[in-house]
Amino acid sequence: MASNDLMVGLEIGTSKICVVVGESRTDGTTKILGVGQAPSRGVRKGEIVDFETAMQCVAEAVADAEQKSDLMIKSVYVGVGGAHIQSFNNRGSVLLPDDRDEIDEQDVEDAKISAREVSIPAQNAFLHCIIQHYHVDGQDGVLNPLGMLGQKLEADYHIIHGVRTRIQNTIRCVKELPLEVEDVVFTALASAQVVLSQQQKNLGALVIDMGGGTTDYILYVDGAVKQSGAIGIGGDHITNDISMGLRIPMARAEKLKTDEGSVTLGNCLPGETVVLKDDSGFAGKEIERETLNTIIHLRVRETFELLKKQLDEENFINYIGEGIFITGGCSLLPGIDHLAEDIFEIPARVAHAQTMSGLTSAFQNPQFATAIGLIKYAQAVQVERPQRRGLSRLISKFLPGIR
Ligand SMILES: Nc1ncnc2c1ncn2[C@@H]1O[C@H](COP(=O)(O)OP(=O)(O)OP(=O)(O)O)[C@@H](O)[C@H]1O
Ligand SMILES: [Mg+2]
């Protein structure tokens, strides 16, 4: 797949592996040509724990996507998540020489390098360095300083980093197949590309992607990323709580959660129950609905409260005019938006990838937001660097010993 117009997004999620093949059209729109998926094994809390098994699952999902799109996949944009992902904001600055006052590309690059001159943990690598705003001689909110006159250029960046070896494991898993990795992208950043419009980013919004093993988030104010990160709790923890709390097998607990579960308390009739039929090796059971919902409620509450604590370390949450957008598989739990509103005291809604050509309704499901978002991300990157410099940049970013 050598054409710049074709892009493939791959999410190696805790619950499922998803591969989306998309085509960027000359009018700027994107067409989805095929979506492949496979159940995920060998992945826990968004990170690969069994390399061989995860690789087999990725190969299965890729083969499925190839069949659906009738194309050979050679390279992918791959999502990276997990609780090892961290971020911070930093300002870089450069002074122009006395004999020049027009800002050029090198000055912009130097400001970026200066913003990255901060120490991150030795085992970590930079994943993204996302521009927020420039300042020229103290003038705030400059979006593109190229060609402007000034003596001092400052640039505010949002920097996302994660444990180098975990990122490398994801890359290796793909390269062994063998597929090229065009770029690695933080999962919530990918999801935000299709869950939010540019206007919503401008007005300020928080995306929460609650998947099977992790809850990833990203917060925009004034069109710029201000906070991002991940919490190592997801829907699998809820299923585990149901299984332990109600003493039923995990597979039963998962089905009970998705078919009958809700986050809302006090909505059931007194004594209302769900009957689990007997099955091979399982005697059947009657479950009180309020008990089931309480288990779910407590785990989702805990996750949101942990997230709120992380977000409250800075003040940006008070500036998200468009509110909260919850995506990922857990967003399908009825009442999750209301619980988010209770905890964050901000309007919240459930969101999936906005309509895209070729996207059948089956994939307008919050579980596919990341993989579809990777396509949008790829499209934006290809507009910026059409010569496909991505791979060499990627290699230098993640080879051991190279910063
Ligand atoms: N209808 C539903 N109701 C409640 N939960 C659901 C529903 N459908 C899926 N889920 C849950 O969503 C989770 C999977 O979501 P998703 O596919 O977004 O995760 P993932 O991307 O594979 O994992 P992660 O991003 O955490 O590594 C599972 O825990 C699953 O039980
Ligand atoms: Mg996910």
GROMACS .gro file of C-alpha atoms and ligand atoms in nm:
model
  435
    1MET     CA    1   0.000   0.000   0.000
    2ALA     CA    2   0.237   0.267  -0.119
    3SER     CA    3  -0.014   0.532  -0.213
    4ASN     CA    4  -0.045   0.831   0.015
    5ASP     CA    5  -0.420   0.814  -0.030
    6LEU     CA    6  -0.462   0.484   0.149
    7MET     CA    7  -0.425   0.466   0.526
    8VAL     CA    8  -0.464   0.186   0.777
    9GLY     CA    9  -0.536   0.228   1.149
   10LEU     CA   10  -0.467  -0.054   1.394
   11GLU     CA   11  -0.579  -0.066   1.756
   12ILE     CA   12  -0.442  -0.353   1.962
   13GLY     CA   13  -0.704  -0.319   2.235
   14THR     CA   14  -0.748  -0.526   2.549
   15SER     CA   15  -1.079  -0.667   2.423
   16LYS     CA   16  -1.052  -0.656   2.046
   17ILE     CA   17  -0.807  -0.585   1.768
   18CYS     CA   18  -0.942  -0.352   1.507
   19VAL     CA   19  -0.798  -0.264   1.166
   20VAL     CA   20  -0.955   0.011   0.956
   21VAL     CA   21  -0.859   0.072   0.593
   22GLY     CA   22  -0.940   0.421   0.470
   23GLU     CA   23  -0.889   0.634   0.166
   24SER     CA   24  -0.825   1.004   0.173
   25ARG     CA   25  -1.004   1.182  -0.110
   26THR     CA   26  -0.899   1.493  -0.293
   27ASP     CA   27  -1.194   1.688  -0.148
   28GLY     CA   28  -1.053   1.628   0.202
   29THR     CA   29  -1.308   1.365   0.302
   30THR     CA   30  -1.225   1.010   0.409
   31LYS     CA   31  -1.382   0.690   0.285
   32ILE     CA   32  -1.366   0.373   0.489
   33LEU     CA   33  -1.288   0.081   0.256
   34GLY     CA   34  -1.299  -0.199   0.509
   35VAL     CA   35  -1.288  -0.283   0.879
   36GLY     CA   36  -1.132  -0.602   1.013
   37GLN     CA   37  -1.142  -0.726   1.367
   38ALA     CA   38  -1.046  -1.016   1.589
   39PRO     CA   39  -1.089  -1.085   1.960
   40SER     CA   40  -0.782  -0.981   2.152
   41ARG     CA   41  -0.566  -1.219   2.352
   42GLY     CA   42  -0.227  -1.155   2.506
   43VAL     CA   43  -0.313  -0.793   2.593
   44ARG     CA   44  -0.382  -0.665   2.944
   45LYS     CA   45  -0.465  -0.311   3.048
   46GLY     CA   46  -0.389  -0.197   2.694
   47GLU     CA   47  -0.038  -0.347   2.694
   48ILE     CA   48   0.101  -0.659   2.529
   49VAL     CA   49   0.176  -0.930   2.785
   50ASP     CA   50   0.202  -1.232   2.552
   51PHE     CA   51   0.384  -1.132   2.239
   52GLU     CA   52   0.324  -1.442   2.022
   53THR     CA   53  -0.047  -1.463   2.103
   54ALA     CA   54  -0.107  -1.092   2.048
   55MET     CA   55   0.077  -1.114   1.716
   56GLN     CA   56  -0.148  -1.398   1.598
   57CYS     CA   57  -0.457  -1.194   1.685
   58VAL     CA   58  -0.323  -0.890   1.500
   59ALA     CA   59  -0.251  -1.110   1.197
   60GLU     CA   60  -0.611  -1.237   1.210
   61ALA     CA   61  -0.756  -0.886   1.222
   62VAL     CA   62  -0.528  -0.769   0.940
   63ALA     CA   63  -0.631  -1.066   0.723
   64ASP     CA   64  -0.996  -0.982   0.793
   65ALA     CA   65  -0.942  -0.617   0.693
   66GLU     CA   66  -0.760  -0.724   0.376
   67GLN     CA   67  -1.048  -0.946   0.281
   68LYS     CA   68  -1.310  -0.678   0.354
   69SER     CA   69  -1.125  -0.404   0.166
   70ASP     CA   70  -0.984  -0.629  -0.106
   71LEU     CA   71  -0.643  -0.466  -0.055
   72MET     CA   72  -0.302  -0.582   0.066
   73ILE     CA   73  -0.200  -0.403   0.383
   74LYS     CA   74   0.167  -0.309   0.403
   75SER     CA   75   0.182  -0.035   0.663
   76VAL     CA   76  -0.026   0.087   0.955
   77TYR     CA   77  -0.073   0.368   1.203
   78VAL     CA   78  -0.088   0.193   1.536
   79GLY     CA   79  -0.252   0.309   1.859
   80VAL     CA   80  -0.066   0.298   2.189
   81GLY     CA   81  -0.243   0.319   2.524
   82GLY     CA   82  -0.201   0.202   2.879
   83ALA     CA   83  -0.145   0.355   3.220
   84HIS     CA   84   0.224   0.418   3.142
   85ILE     CA   85   0.125   0.711   2.921
   86GLN     CA   86   0.192   1.048   3.084
   87SER     CA   87   0.193   1.408   2.969
   88PHE     CA   88   0.286   1.764   3.060
   89ASN     CA   89   0.290   2.112   2.907
   90ASN     CA   90   0.611   2.297   2.840
   91ARG     CA   91   0.723   2.620   2.674
   92GLY     CA   92   1.021   2.641   2.443
   93SER     CA   93   1.179   2.964   2.325
   94VAL     CA   94   1.432   3.100   2.075
   95LEU     CA   95   1.586   3.442   2.026
   96LEU     CA   96   1.642   3.547   1.667
   97PRO     CA   97   1.989   3.685   1.579
   98ASP     CA   98   2.020   4.066   1.584
   99ASP     CA   99   2.054   4.089   1.205
  100ARG     CA  100   1.728   3.906   1.132
  101ASP     CA  101   1.371   3.959   1.247
  102GLU     CA  102   1.160   3.735   1.024
  103ILE     CA  103   1.070   3.403   1.181
  104ASP     CA  104   1.158   3.104   0.962
  105GLU     CA  105   1.104   2.726   0.975
  106GLN     CA  106   1.427   2.664   1.162
  107ASP     CA  107   1.323   2.903   1.442
  108VAL     CA  108   0.995   2.714   1.478
  109GLU     CA  109   1.186   2.383   1.488
  110ASP     CA  110   1.433   2.523   1.744
  111ALA     CA  111   1.145   2.635   1.967
  112LYS     CA  112   1.008   2.281   1.954
  113ILE     CA  113   1.347   2.131   2.040
  114SER     CA  114   1.376   2.374   2.330
  115ALA     CA  115   1.030   2.269   2.458
  116ARG     CA  116   1.148   1.906   2.459
  117GLU     CA  117   1.457   1.984   2.662
  118VAL     CA  118   1.306   1.855   2.982
  119SER     CA  119   1.390   1.538   3.162
  120ILE     CA  120   1.139   1.258   3.140
  121PRO     CA  121   1.198   0.927   3.325
  122ALA     CA  122   1.501   0.746   3.181
  123GLN     CA  123   1.294   0.450   3.062
  124ASN     CA  124   1.044   0.675   2.876
  125ALA     CA  125   1.030   0.801   2.519
  126PHE     CA  126   0.845   1.096   2.365
  127LEU     CA  127   0.529   0.991   2.187
  128HIS     CA  128   0.388   1.329   2.079
  129CYS     CA  129   0.491   1.690   2.096
  130ILE     CA  130   0.171   1.877   2.008
  131ILE     CA  131   0.176   2.250   1.948
  132GLN     CA  132  -0.070   2.456   2.152
  133HIS     CA  133   0.013   2.819   2.070
  134TYR     CA  134   0.303   3.040   1.976
  135HIS     CA  135   0.395   3.374   2.127
  136VAL     CA  136   0.590   3.633   1.930
  137ASP     CA  137   0.755   3.907   2.138
  138GLY     CA  138   0.494   3.847   2.407
  139GLN     CA  139   0.194   3.847   2.168
  140ASP     CA  140  -0.023   3.554   2.279
  141GLY     CA  141  -0.225   3.305   2.079
  142VAL     CA  142  -0.026   3.310   1.754
  143LEU     CA  143  -0.127   3.009   1.545
  144ASN     CA  144   0.140   3.027   1.273
  145PRO     CA  145   0.445   3.245   1.335
  146LEU     CA  146   0.615   3.169   0.998
  147GLY     CA  147   0.696   3.494   0.820
  148MET     CA  148   0.602   3.712   1.119
  149LEU     CA  149   0.843   3.977   1.242
  150GLY     CA  150   0.977   3.941   1.594
  151GLN     CA  151   1.285   3.886   1.806
  152LYS     CA  152   1.161   3.623   2.048
  153LEU     CA  153   0.957   3.318   1.954
  154GLU     CA  154   0.803   3.107   2.227
  155ALA     CA  155   0.601   2.789   2.173
  156ASP     CA  156   0.375   2.604   2.416
  157TYR     CA  157   0.368   2.229   2.363
  158HIS     CA  158   0.171   1.940   2.508
  159ILE     CA  159   0.414   1.652   2.541
  160ILE     CA  160   0.300   1.291   2.569
  161HIS     CA  161   0.547   1.021   2.667
  162GLY     CA  162   0.540   0.658   2.774
  163VAL     CA  163   0.760   0.365   2.867
  164ARG     CA  164   0.991   0.307   2.570
  165THR     CA  165   0.995  -0.074   2.582
  166ARG     CA  166   0.614  -0.097   2.595
  167ILE     CA  167   0.586   0.125   2.290
  168GLN     CA  168   0.859  -0.079   2.120
  169ASN     CA  169   0.676  -0.403   2.197
  170THR     CA  170   0.372  -0.273   2.011
  171ILE     CA  171   0.590  -0.172   1.717
  172ARG     CA  172   0.770  -0.509   1.715
  173CYS     CA  173   0.443  -0.698   1.726
  174VAL     CA  174   0.342  -0.525   1.404
  175LYS     CA  175   0.682  -0.539   1.236
  176GLU     CA  176   0.714  -0.914   1.289
  177LEU     CA  177   0.404  -0.977   1.079
  178PRO     CA  178   0.569  -0.812   0.878
  179LEU     CA  179   0.403  -0.471   0.842
  180GLU     CA  180   0.558  -0.128   0.840
  181VAL     CA  181   0.465   0.110   1.120
  182GLU     CA  182   0.399   0.455   0.982
  183ASP     CA  183   0.356   0.609   1.325
  184VAL     CA  184   0.248   0.531   1.679
  185VAL     CA  185  -0.037   0.739   1.815
  186PHE     CA  186  -0.177   0.774   2.166
  187THR     CA  187  -0.519   0.607   2.155
  188ALA     CA  188  -0.723   0.892   2.307
  189LEU     CA  189  -0.562   1.138   2.064
  190ALA     CA  190  -0.677   0.913   1.781
  191SER     CA  191  -1.032   0.878   1.922
  192ALA     CA  192  -1.062   1.255   1.962
  193GLN     CA  193  -1.005   1.302   1.588
  194VAL     CA  194  -1.341   1.144   1.509
  195VAL     CA  195  -1.537   1.200   1.827
  196LEU     CA  196  -1.484   1.579   1.830
  197SER     CA  197  -1.526   1.837   1.557
  198GLN     CA  198  -1.276   2.121   1.528
  199GLN     CA  199  -1.537   2.354   1.674
  200GLN     CA  200  -1.581   2.132   1.979
  201LYS     CA  201  -1.204   2.131   2.029
  202ASN     CA  202  -1.207   2.508   2.005
  203LEU     CA  203  -1.485   2.543   2.259
  204GLY     CA  204  -1.316   2.294   2.490
  205ALA     CA  205  -1.397   1.928   2.549
  206LEU     CA  206  -1.282   1.621   2.738
  207VAL     CA  207  -1.281   1.282   2.563
  208ILE     CA  208  -1.289   0.977   2.789
  209ASP     CA  209  -1.226   0.646   2.607
  210MET     CA  210  -1.323   0.372   2.849
  211GLY     CA  211  -1.222   0.040   2.693
  212GLY     CA  212  -1.169  -0.312   2.822
  213GLY     CA  213  -0.847  -0.255   3.014
  214THR     CA  214  -0.782   0.118   3.027
  215THR     CA  215  -0.953   0.451   3.042
  216ASP     CA  216  -0.764   0.697   2.822
  217TYR     CA  217  -0.844   1.066   2.814
  218ILE     CA  218  -0.758   1.385   2.635
  219LEU     CA  219  -0.871   1.740   2.710
  220TYR     CA  220  -0.887   2.030   2.463
  221VAL     CA  221  -0.916   2.400   2.541
  222ASP     CA  222  -0.903   2.670   2.270
  223GLY     CA  223  -0.841   2.400   2.007
  224ALA     CA  224  -0.524   2.279   2.180
  225VAL     CA  225  -0.452   1.963   2.381
  226LYS     CA  226  -0.397   2.064   2.743
  227GLN     CA  227  -0.412   1.737   2.935
  228SER     CA  228  -0.398   1.368   2.846
  229GLY     CA  229  -0.322   1.035   3.006
  230ALA     CA  230  -0.462   0.698   3.101
  231ILE     CA  231  -0.591   0.506   3.401
  232GLY     CA  232  -0.544   0.130   3.416
  233ILE     CA  233  -0.910   0.049   3.476
  234GLY     CA  234  -1.166  -0.056   3.214
  235GLY     CA  235  -1.464  -0.277   3.146
  236ASP     CA  236  -1.274  -0.597   3.227
  237HIS     CA  237  -1.250  -0.480   3.587
  238ILE     CA  238  -1.626  -0.435   3.596
  239THR     CA  239  -1.675  -0.786   3.457
  240ASN     CA  240  -1.430  -0.922   3.712
  241ASP     CA  241  -1.616  -0.745   3.996
  242ILE     CA  242  -1.946  -0.894   3.876
  243SER     CA  243  -1.793  -1.240   3.850
  244MET     CA  244  -1.641  -1.223   4.200
  245GLY     CA  245  -1.928  -1.035   4.364
  246LEU     CA  246  -2.207  -1.254   4.228
  247ARG     CA  247  -1.999  -1.574   4.212
  248ILE     CA  248  -2.064  -1.645   3.846
  249PRO     CA  249  -1.818  -1.742   3.568
  250MET     CA  250  -1.642  -1.457   3.385
  251ALA     CA  251  -1.812  -1.527   3.050
  252ARG     CA  252  -2.153  -1.511   3.222
  253ALA     CA  253  -2.055  -1.193   3.403
  254GLU     CA  254  -1.948  -1.029   3.075
  255LYS     CA  255  -2.277  -1.118   2.905
  256LEU     CA  256  -2.479  -1.009   3.206
  257LYS     CA  257  -2.300  -0.674   3.208
  258THR     CA  258  -2.348  -0.601   2.838
  259ASP     CA  259  -2.706  -0.735   2.815
  260GLU     CA  260  -2.853  -0.616   3.144
  261GLY     CA  261  -2.609  -0.388   3.323
  262SER     CA  262  -2.655  -0.020   3.400
  263VAL     CA  263  -2.464   0.244   3.593
  264THR     CA  264  -2.782   0.399   3.732
  265LEU     CA  265  -2.889   0.323   4.089
  266GLY     CA  266  -3.240   0.326   4.231
  267ASN     CA  267  -3.406   0.264   3.895
  268CYS     CA  268  -3.525  -0.093   3.955
  269LEU     CA  269  -3.843  -0.221   4.112
  270PRO     CA  270  -3.790  -0.360   4.463
  271GLY     CA  271  -3.674  -0.721   4.436
  272GLU     CA  272  -3.641  -0.709   4.055
  273THR     CA  273  -3.417  -0.991   3.936
  274VAL     CA  274  -3.239  -1.122   3.627
  275VAL     CA  275  -3.248  -1.497   3.579
  276LEU     CA  276  -2.932  -1.665   3.452
  277LYS     CA  277  -3.025  -1.994   3.289
  278ASP     CA  278  -2.832  -2.309   3.378
  279ASP     CA  279  -2.562  -2.412   3.137
  280SER     CA  280  -2.298  -2.683   3.119
  281GLY     CA  281  -2.118  -2.669   3.455
  282PHE     CA  282  -2.326  -2.374   3.579
  283ALA     CA  283  -2.635  -2.430   3.790
  284GLY     CA  284  -2.813  -2.107   3.696
  285LYS     CA  285  -2.882  -1.819   3.929
  286GLU     CA  286  -3.118  -1.537   4.008
  287ILE     CA  287  -2.943  -1.201   4.036
  288GLU     CA  288  -3.088  -0.893   4.198
  289ARG     CA  289  -3.076  -0.618   3.940
  290GLU     CA  290  -2.992  -0.344   4.191
  291THR     CA  291  -2.695  -0.548   4.316
  292LEU     CA  292  -2.565  -0.588   3.961
  293ASN     CA  293  -2.600  -0.217   3.891
  294THR     CA  294  -2.437  -0.124   4.222
  295ILE     CA  295  -2.128  -0.329   4.133
  296ILE     CA  296  -2.104  -0.157   3.794
  297HIS     CA  297  -2.176   0.185   3.940
  298LEU     CA  298  -1.904   0.160   4.203
  299ARG     CA  299  -1.632   0.064   3.956
  300VAL     CA  300  -1.723   0.333   3.703
  301ARG     CA  301  -1.748   0.588   3.987
  302GLU     CA  302  -1.403   0.489   4.111
  303THR     CA  303  -1.260   0.528   3.759
  304PHE     CA  304  -1.415   0.871   3.706
  305GLU     CA  305  -1.309   0.987   4.052
  306LEU     CA  306  -0.948   0.883   3.982
  307LEU     CA  307  -0.966   1.064   3.651
  308LYS     CA  308  -1.109   1.376   3.814
  309LYS     CA  309  -0.824   1.371   4.064
  310GLN     CA  310  -0.569   1.362   3.781
  311LEU     CA  311  -0.747   1.639   3.591
  312ASP     CA  312  -0.781   1.855   3.903
  313GLU     CA  313  -0.402   1.879   3.926
  314GLU     CA  314  -0.449   2.159   3.674
  315ASN     CA  315  -0.739   2.393   3.614
  316PHE     CA  316  -0.829   2.317   3.250
  317ILE     CA  317  -1.146   2.118   3.320
  318ASN     CA  318  -1.318   2.445   3.415
  319TYR     CA  319  -1.275   2.568   3.056
  320ILE     CA  320  -1.441   2.290   2.855
  321GLY     CA  321  -1.745   2.463   2.711
  322GLU     CA  322  -1.859   2.159   2.511
  323GLY     CA  323  -1.841   1.920   2.805
  324ILE     CA  324  -1.747   1.555   2.822
  325PHE     CA  325  -1.759   1.296   2.540
  326ILE     CA  326  -1.746   0.935   2.656
  327THR     CA  327  -1.644   0.672   2.405
  328GLY     CA  328  -1.497   0.317   2.403
  329GLY     CA  329  -1.698   0.001   2.475
  330CYS     CA  330  -1.793   0.097   2.832
  331SER     CA  331  -1.973   0.407   2.707
  332LEU     CA  332  -2.250   0.164   2.606
  333LEU     CA  333  -2.338   0.116   2.973
  334PRO     CA  334  -2.671   0.294   3.023
  335GLY     CA  335  -2.644   0.591   3.257
  336ILE     CA  336  -2.267   0.639   3.225
  337ASP     CA  337  -2.317   0.994   3.094
  338HIS     CA  338  -2.528   1.088   3.396
  339LEU     CA  339  -2.272   0.949   3.637
  340ALA     CA  340  -2.000   1.152   3.462
  341GLU     CA  341  -2.219   1.462   3.497
  342ASP     CA  342  -2.262   1.393   3.869
  343ILE     CA  343  -1.891   1.349   3.932
  344PHE     CA  344  -1.741   1.616   3.705
  345GLU     CA  345  -2.040   1.855   3.737
  346ILE     CA  346  -2.015   1.915   3.361
  347PRO     CA  347  -2.256   1.805   3.082
  348ALA     CA  348  -2.156   1.466   2.937
  349ARG     CA  349  -2.266   1.254   2.643
  350VAL     CA  350  -2.182   0.924   2.476
  351ALA     CA  351  -1.999   0.962   2.144
  352HIS     CA  352  -1.875   0.753   1.854
  353ALA     CA  353  -1.700   0.831   1.526
  354GLN     CA  354  -1.899   1.090   1.337
  355THR     CA  355  -2.041   0.984   1.004
  356MET     CA  356  -1.783   0.905   0.741
  357SER     CA  357  -1.833   0.778   0.391
  358GLY     CA  358  -1.821   0.398   0.373
  359LEU     CA  359  -1.871   0.359   0.746
  360THR     CA  360  -2.161   0.122   0.793
  361SER     CA  361  -2.375   0.167   1.101
  362ALA     CA  362  -2.221  -0.146   1.257
  363PHE     CA  363  -1.896   0.045   1.298
  364GLN     CA  364  -2.055   0.363   1.429
  365ASN     CA  365  -1.994   0.206   1.764
  366PRO     CA  366  -1.781   0.369   2.033
  367GLN     CA  367  -1.556   0.061   2.038
  368PHE     CA  368  -1.418   0.157   1.697
  369ALA     CA  369  -1.350   0.524   1.769
  370THR     CA  370  -0.974   0.474   1.816
  371ALA     CA  371  -0.911   0.271   1.499
  372ILE     CA  372  -1.123   0.502   1.285
  373GLY     CA  373  -0.958   0.801   1.454
  374LEU     CA  374  -0.619   0.666   1.348
  375ILE     CA  375  -0.730   0.709   0.987
  376LYS     CA  376  -0.821   1.073   1.048
  377TYR     CA  377  -0.491   1.125   1.225
  378ALA     CA  378  -0.307   0.965   0.932
  379GLN     CA  379  -0.489   1.189   0.690
  380ALA     CA  380  -0.385   1.500   0.883
  381VAL     CA  381  -0.023   1.379   0.901
  382GLN     CA  382  -0.009   1.300   0.531
  383VAL     CA  383  -0.129   1.648   0.446
  384GLU     CA  384   0.155   1.786   0.660
  385ARG     CA  385   0.434   1.556   0.543
  386PRO     CA  386   0.338   1.403   0.210
  387GLN     CA  387   0.686   1.263   0.145
  388ARG     CA  388   0.633   0.987   0.402
  389ARG     CA  389   0.913   1.089   0.628
  390GLY     CA  390   0.722   0.919   0.906
  391LEU     CA  391   0.908   0.593   0.919
  392SER     CA  392   1.258   0.731   0.959
  393ARG     CA  393   1.128   0.972   1.223
  394LEU     CA  394   0.965   0.682   1.401
  395ILE     CA  395   1.275   0.465   1.398
  396SER     CA  396   1.489   0.739   1.545
  397LYS     CA  397   1.222   0.803   1.809
  398PHE     CA  398   1.210   0.452   1.946
  399LEU     CA  399   1.539   0.275   1.887
  400PRO     CA  400   1.696   0.198   2.225
  401GLY     CA  401   1.935   0.466   2.340
  402ILE     CA  402   1.810   0.729   2.099
  403ARG     CA  403   1.607   1.022   2.238
  404LIG     N1  404  -2.312  -0.304   2.532
  404LIG     C1  405  -2.215  -0.292   2.622
  404LIG     N2  406  -2.243  -0.257   2.749
  404LIG     C2  407  -2.146  -0.246   2.841
  404LIG     N3  408  -2.015  -0.270   2.817
  404LIG     C3  409  -1.982  -0.306   2.693
  404LIG     C4  410  -2.077  -0.318   2.589
  404LIG     N4  411  -2.013  -0.356   2.477
  404LIG     C5  412  -1.883  -0.367   2.509
  404LIG     N5  413  -1.864  -0.338   2.638
  404LIG     C6  414  -1.737  -0.341   2.714
  404LIG     O1  415  -1.643  -0.257   2.652
  404LIG     C7  416  -1.513  -0.309   2.675
  404LIG     C8  417  -1.437  -0.312   2.544
  404LIG     O2  418  -1.429  -0.184   2.492
  404LIG     P1  419  -1.327  -0.148   2.376
  404LIG     O3  420  -1.351  -0.235   2.260
  404LIG     O4  421  -1.337  -0.001   2.356
  404LIG     O5  422  -1.191  -0.190   2.447
  404LIG     P2  423  -1.047  -0.209   2.383
  404LIG     O6  424  -1.021  -0.097   2.290
  404LIG     O7  425  -1.032  -0.346   2.329
  404LIG     O8  426  -0.956  -0.201   2.514
  404LIG     P3  427  -0.852  -0.091   2.566
  404LIG     O9  428  -0.863   0.030   2.480
  404LIG    O10  429  -0.891  -0.067   2.707
  404LIG    O11  430  -0.720  -0.159   2.556
  404LIG     C9  431  -1.529  -0.447   2.735
  404LIG    O12  432  -1.504  -0.442   2.875
  404LIG    C10  433  -1.676  -0.479   2.708
  404LIG    O13  434  -1.731  -0.560   2.810
  405MG      MG  435  -0.944   0.099   2.311
   0.00000   0.00000   0.00000
